[in-house]
Coordinates of C-alpha atoms in Angstrom, one line a residue:
M7 CA 41.1 6.4 6.0
L8 CA 37.5 5.1 6.0
Q9 CA 37.0 1.6 7.0
C10 CA 33.3 1.0 6.2
I11 CA 30.2 2.6 4.7
F12 CA 26.7 1.8 5.7
L13 CA 23.4 2.9 4.2
L14 CA 20.5 3.1 6.7
S15 CA 16.8 3.4 6.1
D16 CA 14.6 5.9 8.0
S17 CA 13.9 3.1 10.5
G18 CA 17.5 2.3 11.2
E19 CA 17.7 -0.8 9.0
V20 CA 21.0 -1.5 7.3
I21 CA 20.2 -1.4 3.6
L22 CA 23.8 -1.8 2.4
E23 CA 27.2 -2.5 3.9
K24 CA 30.5 -1.9 2.2
Q25 CA 33.7 -2.9 4.0
L26 CA 36.6 -0.9 2.6
T27 CA 39.7 -2.3 4.4
G28 CA 40.9 -5.6 5.8
H29 CA 39.6 -4.6 9.3
R30 CA 35.9 -5.5 9.4
V31 CA 33.5 -3.1 11.2
D32 CA 30.7 -4.9 13.0
R33 CA 27.1 -3.8 12.3
S34 CA 26.6 -3.2 16.0
I35 CA 28.1 0.3 15.4
C36 CA 24.9 1.1 13.4
A37 CA 22.7 0.1 16.4
W38 CA 24.8 2.4 18.6
Y39 CA 24.5 5.2 16.1
W40 CA 20.7 4.9 15.7
E41 CA 20.2 4.9 19.5
H42 CA 22.3 8.0 19.7
A43 CA 20.4 9.6 16.9
I44 CA 16.9 9.0 18.3
S45 CA 18.0 10.2 21.7
Q46 CA 18.6 13.7 20.3
A47 CA 15.8 16.2 20.6
D48 CA 16.2 17.2 16.9
T49 CA 17.7 14.6 14.6
L50 CA 18.0 17.1 11.8
K51 CA 20.6 19.0 13.9
L52 CA 22.6 15.8 14.6
S53 CA 26.3 16.5 14.3
P54 CA 27.9 15.2 11.1
V55 CA 30.9 13.9 13.1
I56 CA 30.2 11.7 16.1
A57 CA 32.8 10.0 18.4
S58 CA 31.5 6.5 19.5
P59 CA 33.4 4.4 22.0
T60 CA 35.2 2.5 19.2
H61 CA 35.0 4.6 16.0
Y62 CA 34.7 8.0 14.6
L63 CA 31.4 8.3 12.7
F64 CA 30.6 10.6 9.8
Q65 CA 27.0 10.9 8.6
I66 CA 24.8 12.7 6.2
V67 CA 21.1 12.3 5.4
R68 CA 19.6 12.4 1.9
D69 CA 16.0 11.7 1.2
N70 CA 15.6 9.8 4.5
I71 CA 18.6 7.6 3.6
T72 CA 21.5 7.9 6.1
F73 CA 25.0 7.5 4.7
L74 CA 27.3 6.4 7.6
A75 CA 31.0 6.1 7.4
C76 CA 33.3 4.7 10.1
S77 CA 37.0 5.1 10.9
Q78 CA 39.2 4.2 13.9
V79 CA 41.9 6.7 13.0
E80 CA 41.8 10.5 13.0
M81 CA 41.3 11.9 9.5
P82 CA 40.1 15.2 8.0
P83 CA 36.3 15.2 8.7
L84 CA 35.5 17.4 5.7
M85 CA 37.0 14.8 3.4
A86 CA 34.8 12.1 4.8
I87 CA 31.7 14.3 4.6
E88 CA 32.4 15.5 1.1
F89 CA 33.0 11.9 -0.1
L90 CA 29.6 10.9 1.4
C91 CA 28.0 13.8 -0.4
R92 CA 29.6 12.7 -3.7
V93 CA 28.4 9.1 -3.1
A94 CA 24.8 10.4 -2.5
D95 CA 24.9 12.6 -5.6
I96 CA 26.3 9.8 -7.8
L97 CA 23.7 7.3 -6.6
S98 CA 20.9 9.8 -7.0
D99 CA 22.1 10.6 -10.6
Y100 CA 22.5 6.9 -11.5
L101 CA 19.2 5.7 -10.0
A102 CA 17.2 8.7 -11.0
G103 CA 16.3 9.2 -7.3
L104 CA 17.2 7.9 -3.9
N105 CA 15.1 5.6 -1.8
E106 CA 15.3 2.2 -0.2
D107 CA 13.6 0.4 -3.0
L108 CA 15.9 1.8 -5.7
I109 CA 19.0 0.9 -3.8
K110 CA 17.8 -2.7 -3.2
D111 CA 16.8 -3.1 -6.9
N112 CA 20.3 -2.0 -8.0
F113 CA 22.6 -3.6 -5.5
V114 CA 25.1 -4.7 -8.1
I115 CA 25.5 -1.2 -9.6
V116 CA 25.7 0.5 -6.2
Y117 CA 28.5 -1.9 -5.1
E118 CA 30.4 -1.5 -8.4
L119 CA 30.2 2.3 -8.0
L120 CA 31.6 2.1 -4.4
D121 CA 34.4 -0.2 -5.7
E122 CA 35.5 2.5 -8.1
M123 CA 34.9 5.5 -6.0
I124 CA 37.0 4.4 -3.0
D125 CA 40.1 2.2 -2.8
N126 CA 41.4 0.8 0.5
G127 CA 39.5 3.6 2.4
F128 CA 40.7 6.5 0.3
P129 CA 38.6 8.3 -2.3
L130 CA 39.6 7.4 -5.9
T131 CA 37.3 8.1 -8.8
T132 CA 34.4 10.5 -8.1
E133 CA 33.9 12.2 -11.4
P134 CA 30.5 11.3 -12.9
N135 CA 31.6 11.3 -16.5
I136 CA 34.4 8.8 -15.8
L137 CA 32.1 6.6 -13.8
R138 CA 29.6 6.5 -16.6
E139 CA 32.2 5.3 -19.0
M140 CA 33.2 2.6 -16.6
I141 CA 29.8 1.5 -15.3
A142 CA 26.7 1.9 -17.4
P143 CA 23.6 3.3 -15.6
P144 CA 20.7 0.9 -15.0
S145 CA 18.2 0.4 -17.9
I146 CA 15.5 -2.0 -18.9
V147 CA 17.6 -3.3 -21.8
G148 CA 20.5 -3.9 -19.4
K149 CA 18.4 -5.8 -17.0
M150 CA 17.0 -8.0 -19.8
L151 CA 20.5 -8.8 -21.1
S152 CA 21.6 -9.7 -17.6
V153 CA 18.7 -12.1 -17.3
V154 CA 19.5 -13.7 -20.7
T155 CA 23.3 -13.8 -20.4
G156 CA 23.5 -14.4 -16.7
N157 CA 26.0 -11.5 -16.4
S158 CA 24.8 -8.9 -14.0
S159 CA 27.8 -6.7 -14.1
N160 CA 27.7 -3.3 -15.9
M161 CA 31.4 -2.8 -15.9
S162 CA 33.2 -1.7 -19.1
N163 CA 36.2 -3.8 -20.3
T164 CA 38.2 -0.7 -21.2
L165 CA 39.6 2.0 -19.0
P166 CA 38.3 5.5 -19.7
G167 CA 40.8 7.7 -21.5
A168 CA 40.2 10.6 -19.0
T169 CA 41.7 8.7 -16.1
A170 CA 45.2 9.4 -17.3
S171 CA 44.3 13.0 -18.3
S172 CA 45.2 16.2 -16.3
V173 CA 41.5 17.0 -16.5
P174 CA 39.8 13.8 -15.4
W175 CA 36.4 15.4 -15.2
R176 CA 36.2 15.7 -19.0
T177 CA 36.1 12.8 -21.4
T178 CA 38.2 12.9 -24.6
D179 CA 36.9 13.4 -28.2
L180 CA 33.6 14.9 -27.2
K181 CA 31.4 16.1 -30.2
H182 CA 28.1 17.9 -30.1
A183 CA 25.9 19.0 -33.0
S184 CA 25.2 22.4 -31.5
N185 CA 27.9 23.9 -29.2
E186 CA 26.0 25.5 -26.3
V187 CA 26.6 26.3 -22.6
Y188 CA 23.9 27.5 -20.1
V189 CA 24.6 29.2 -16.8
D190 CA 22.0 29.3 -14.1
L191 CA 22.3 31.3 -10.8
V192 CA 20.3 29.6 -8.1
E193 CA 20.0 31.4 -4.8
E194 CA 18.2 30.7 -1.5
M195 CA 17.5 33.5 1.0
D196 CA 17.5 32.9 4.7
A197 CA 16.0 35.8 6.8
I198 CA 14.8 36.3 10.3
I199 CA 12.4 39.2 11.1
N200 CA 11.2 39.9 14.6
R201 CA 7.6 40.8 15.6
E202 CA 8.3 44.5 15.2
G203 CA 9.2 44.0 11.6
V204 CA 13.0 44.6 12.1
L205 CA 15.3 42.5 10.0
V206 CA 17.5 40.5 12.4
K207 CA 19.4 38.3 9.9
C208 CA 19.4 38.0 6.2
E209 CA 21.8 36.1 3.9
I210 CA 21.8 34.3 0.6
Y211 CA 23.3 30.9 -0.3
G212 CA 23.9 30.7 -4.0
Q213 CA 25.1 28.2 -6.6
V214 CA 26.3 28.7 -10.2
Q215 CA 25.0 25.7 -12.1
V216 CA 26.3 25.0 -15.6
N217 CA 25.0 22.8 -18.4
S218 CA 27.8 22.4 -21.0
Q219 CA 27.3 20.9 -24.4
L220 CA 30.6 21.8 -26.0
S221 CA 32.8 19.9 -28.4
G222 CA 36.5 19.3 -28.0
F223 CA 38.5 20.8 -25.2
P224 CA 36.9 24.3 -24.4
D225 CA 38.5 26.8 -22.0
L226 CA 35.9 29.2 -20.5
T227 CA 36.1 32.3 -18.5
L228 CA 33.3 33.7 -16.3
S229 CA 33.3 37.0 -14.5
F230 CA 31.0 38.7 -12.0
G231 CA 30.0 42.4 -11.6
N232 CA 30.8 42.6 -7.9
T233 CA 32.7 39.8 -6.2
S234 CA 33.3 41.7 -3.0
I235 CA 30.0 40.6 -1.6
L236 CA 30.7 36.9 -2.1
N237 CA 31.8 34.9 1.0
D238 CA 32.6 31.2 1.7
V239 CA 33.2 30.4 -2.0
Q240 CA 33.6 26.8 -3.0
F241 CA 34.6 25.6 -6.5
H242 CA 34.4 22.6 -8.7
P243 CA 37.8 21.0 -9.2
C244 CA 37.8 22.3 -12.8
V245 CA 38.2 25.9 -11.6
R246 CA 41.7 27.3 -11.7
F247 CA 42.3 29.0 -8.4
R248 CA 45.0 31.5 -9.4
P249 CA 42.9 33.6 -11.8
W250 CA 40.2 33.9 -9.1
E251 CA 42.8 35.0 -6.6
S252 CA 44.3 37.6 -8.9
N253 CA 41.3 39.2 -10.6
Q254 CA 38.2 37.2 -9.4
H255 CA 37.6 35.5 -12.8
L256 CA 36.5 31.9 -13.1
S257 CA 38.7 30.1 -15.6
F258 CA 37.9 26.5 -16.2
V259 CA 37.6 23.6 -18.6
P260 CA 34.1 22.4 -18.0
P261 CA 32.9 18.8 -17.5
D262 CA 30.3 17.6 -20.1
G263 CA 26.7 18.0 -19.1
Q264 CA 25.3 19.5 -15.9
F265 CA 27.5 20.4 -12.9
K266 CA 27.8 22.9 -10.0
L267 CA 30.6 25.3 -10.9
M268 CA 30.7 27.1 -7.5
S269 CA 28.7 28.0 -4.4
Y270 CA 28.9 31.1 -2.3
R271 CA 27.2 33.0 0.5
V272 CA 26.1 36.7 0.7
K273 CA 25.9 38.0 4.2
K274 CA 24.3 41.0 6.0
L275 CA 21.7 41.9 3.5
K276 CA 19.6 44.9 4.5
N277 CA 16.3 44.0 2.8
T278 CA 14.0 41.2 1.6
P279 CA 11.9 41.2 -1.6
I280 CA 8.6 40.6 0.2
Y281 CA 7.2 41.4 3.6
V282 CA 4.8 39.6 5.9
K283 CA 2.8 41.5 8.5
P284 CA 1.0 39.3 11.0
Q285 CA -1.4 40.7 13.6
L286 CA -2.8 38.7 16.5
S287 CA -5.2 39.7 19.2
S288 CA -7.1 37.5 21.7
D289 CA -9.7 37.7 24.5
S290 CA -12.6 35.7 25.9
G291 CA -11.0 32.4 24.7
T292 CA -10.8 33.5 21.0
C293 CA -7.8 34.6 19.0
R294 CA -8.2 36.8 15.9
I295 CA -5.4 36.7 13.3
N296 CA -4.7 38.7 10.2
V297 CA -1.7 38.2 7.9
L298 CA -0.8 40.5 5.1
V299 CA 1.8 39.7 2.4
G300 CA 3.2 42.0 -0.3
I301 CA 6.2 43.1 -2.4
R302 CA 8.5 45.5 -0.5
N303 CA 10.0 47.1 -3.5
D304 CA 9.1 46.3 -7.1
P305 CA 12.3 44.5 -8.2
G306 CA 11.2 44.2 -11.8
K307 CA 11.4 40.5 -11.5
T308 CA 8.7 37.9 -11.1
I309 CA 8.2 36.6 -7.6
D310 CA 6.2 33.3 -7.6
F311 CA 5.5 30.2 -5.5
I312 CA 5.0 32.2 -2.3
E313 CA 3.9 30.1 0.6
V314 CA 3.4 31.1 4.3
Q315 CA 3.6 28.4 7.0
F316 CA 3.2 28.6 10.8
Q317 CA 2.6 26.1 13.5
L318 CA -0.6 26.5 15.5
P319 CA 0.2 26.7 19.3
P320 CA -0.8 23.5 21.3
C321 CA -3.5 25.5 23.1
I322 CA -5.4 26.1 19.9
L323 CA -8.4 23.7 19.7
S324 CA -9.7 24.7 16.2
A325 CA -9.1 27.4 13.6
D326 CA -11.2 29.0 10.9
L327 CA -8.9 30.7 8.4
T328 CA -9.7 32.1 5.0
S329 CA -7.8 34.2 2.4
N330 CA -8.6 36.6 -0.4
H331 CA -6.0 35.0 -2.6
G332 CA -4.6 31.4 -2.7
T333 CA -5.6 28.4 -0.6
V334 CA -5.3 27.8 3.2
N335 CA -4.8 24.3 4.6
I336 CA -4.3 23.1 8.1
L337 CA -2.4 19.8 8.3
A338 CA -2.8 17.0 10.8
N339 CA 0.3 18.2 12.8
K340 CA -1.4 21.6 13.2
T341 CA 0.7 23.3 10.5
C342 CA -1.1 26.0 8.6
C343 CA 0.0 26.3 5.0
W344 CA -1.1 29.3 3.0
S345 CA -0.2 28.8 -0.7
I346 CA -0.3 32.2 -2.4
G347 CA 1.5 31.6 -5.7
K348 CA 2.0 34.9 -7.5
I349 CA 1.0 38.2 -5.9
P350 CA -1.7 39.9 -8.1
K351 CA -1.3 43.5 -9.1
D352 CA -4.8 44.7 -8.0
K353 CA -4.7 43.6 -4.4
S354 CA -2.4 42.4 -1.5
P355 CA -3.0 38.9 -0.4
S356 CA -4.3 38.6 3.2
M357 CA -5.4 35.8 5.4
S358 CA -7.7 36.3 8.4
G359 CA -9.8 34.2 10.7
T360 CA -10.3 33.1 14.3
M361 CA -8.8 30.4 16.5
K362 CA -10.5 28.9 19.5
L363 CA -8.4 28.5 22.6
E364 CA -8.6 25.6 25.0
T365 CA -11.1 25.8 27.9
G366 CA -10.0 28.0 30.7
L367 CA -7.5 30.1 28.6
E368 CA -8.6 33.6 28.0
R369 CA -5.7 35.0 26.0
L370 CA -3.0 33.6 23.7
H371 CA 0.4 33.9 25.5
V372 CA 2.6 32.6 22.8
S373 CA 3.2 34.0 19.3
P374 CA 3.7 31.6 16.4
S375 CA 6.7 31.9 14.1
F376 CA 5.9 32.5 10.4
Q377 CA 8.0 30.8 7.7
V378 CA 7.9 32.2 4.1
S379 CA 9.2 30.6 1.0
F380 CA 9.2 32.1 -2.5
K381 CA 10.9 31.9 -5.9
E382 CA 12.2 34.9 -7.8
N383 CA 12.9 34.6 -11.5
M384 CA 16.2 36.3 -12.3
K385 CA 15.5 36.5 -16.0

């Protein structure tokens, strides 16, 4: 049972406070949390579950906004974290973004959403389509009417029909002029390659995103070519678990609009679509660098938005880097960003140049780590 939810800015200021039970949680818990957070070497790796002297704390960070929930009793931590993620997703969807100004400009709607999403510390209504029927999203017309009428509430006077349905994620009597459904496969690759070019780790985190514009009460089935490589699968509540257990088919009645149908992880991949070959040599206080990027095997798919980043070591005083394709920028924090975009067919992109070491240092004794991001079009 959650007792309170706080929304904190990136400076630790309490933007919003929502007490959920009769037992009030004092704001001093936020000060304790913030001191604990800034004392950590890396705040991005802060544990999502923290035990304070008085409460169990659950936290997530979205767009520099910290969602902090408190409880004095033991409870499933994943339930609290998942609920905070749902709150963040709903607010981002309603407010068309998530920042301190948007939350302050829409206090009434945010409080109304929290009133419906959690009751006496337990999650209640978290489906976006039901919430949209109960609470209208903010609009210019709505704000004008609230000024004229003096009524700032966006609450509906009628209860959505789907609340009593066995499929509460879908509203009743839906009608679309053209019945369409779109399925997108979005994958992120995370790989580590050592300086000898040996692949140490490579895995993929993927999502199946669906945009459903179907009338009535459709029942859909989705199958995969090879489900044996999928690990750590997570499903939207609309997915029936028994068909997946028996024959690895996704059987579901979809919500209306966009939603994430499932997520998964593919582990122990043996290759990456592109390669990066850095070469560094140094003597007499100067370091020479050459970085080559190319496609390992032609996948027959477009690879775009390639960007290479690396942090210049603290002993580097200045750097003069150029590339035969793309642009090279060195930021104020000594991060070098090489934006390549799409690899041309007639040449392999390369970046080269020199870096000047600090006085008294003849050779570079540390090797920077290179981070590569890219986008592969699956169509």
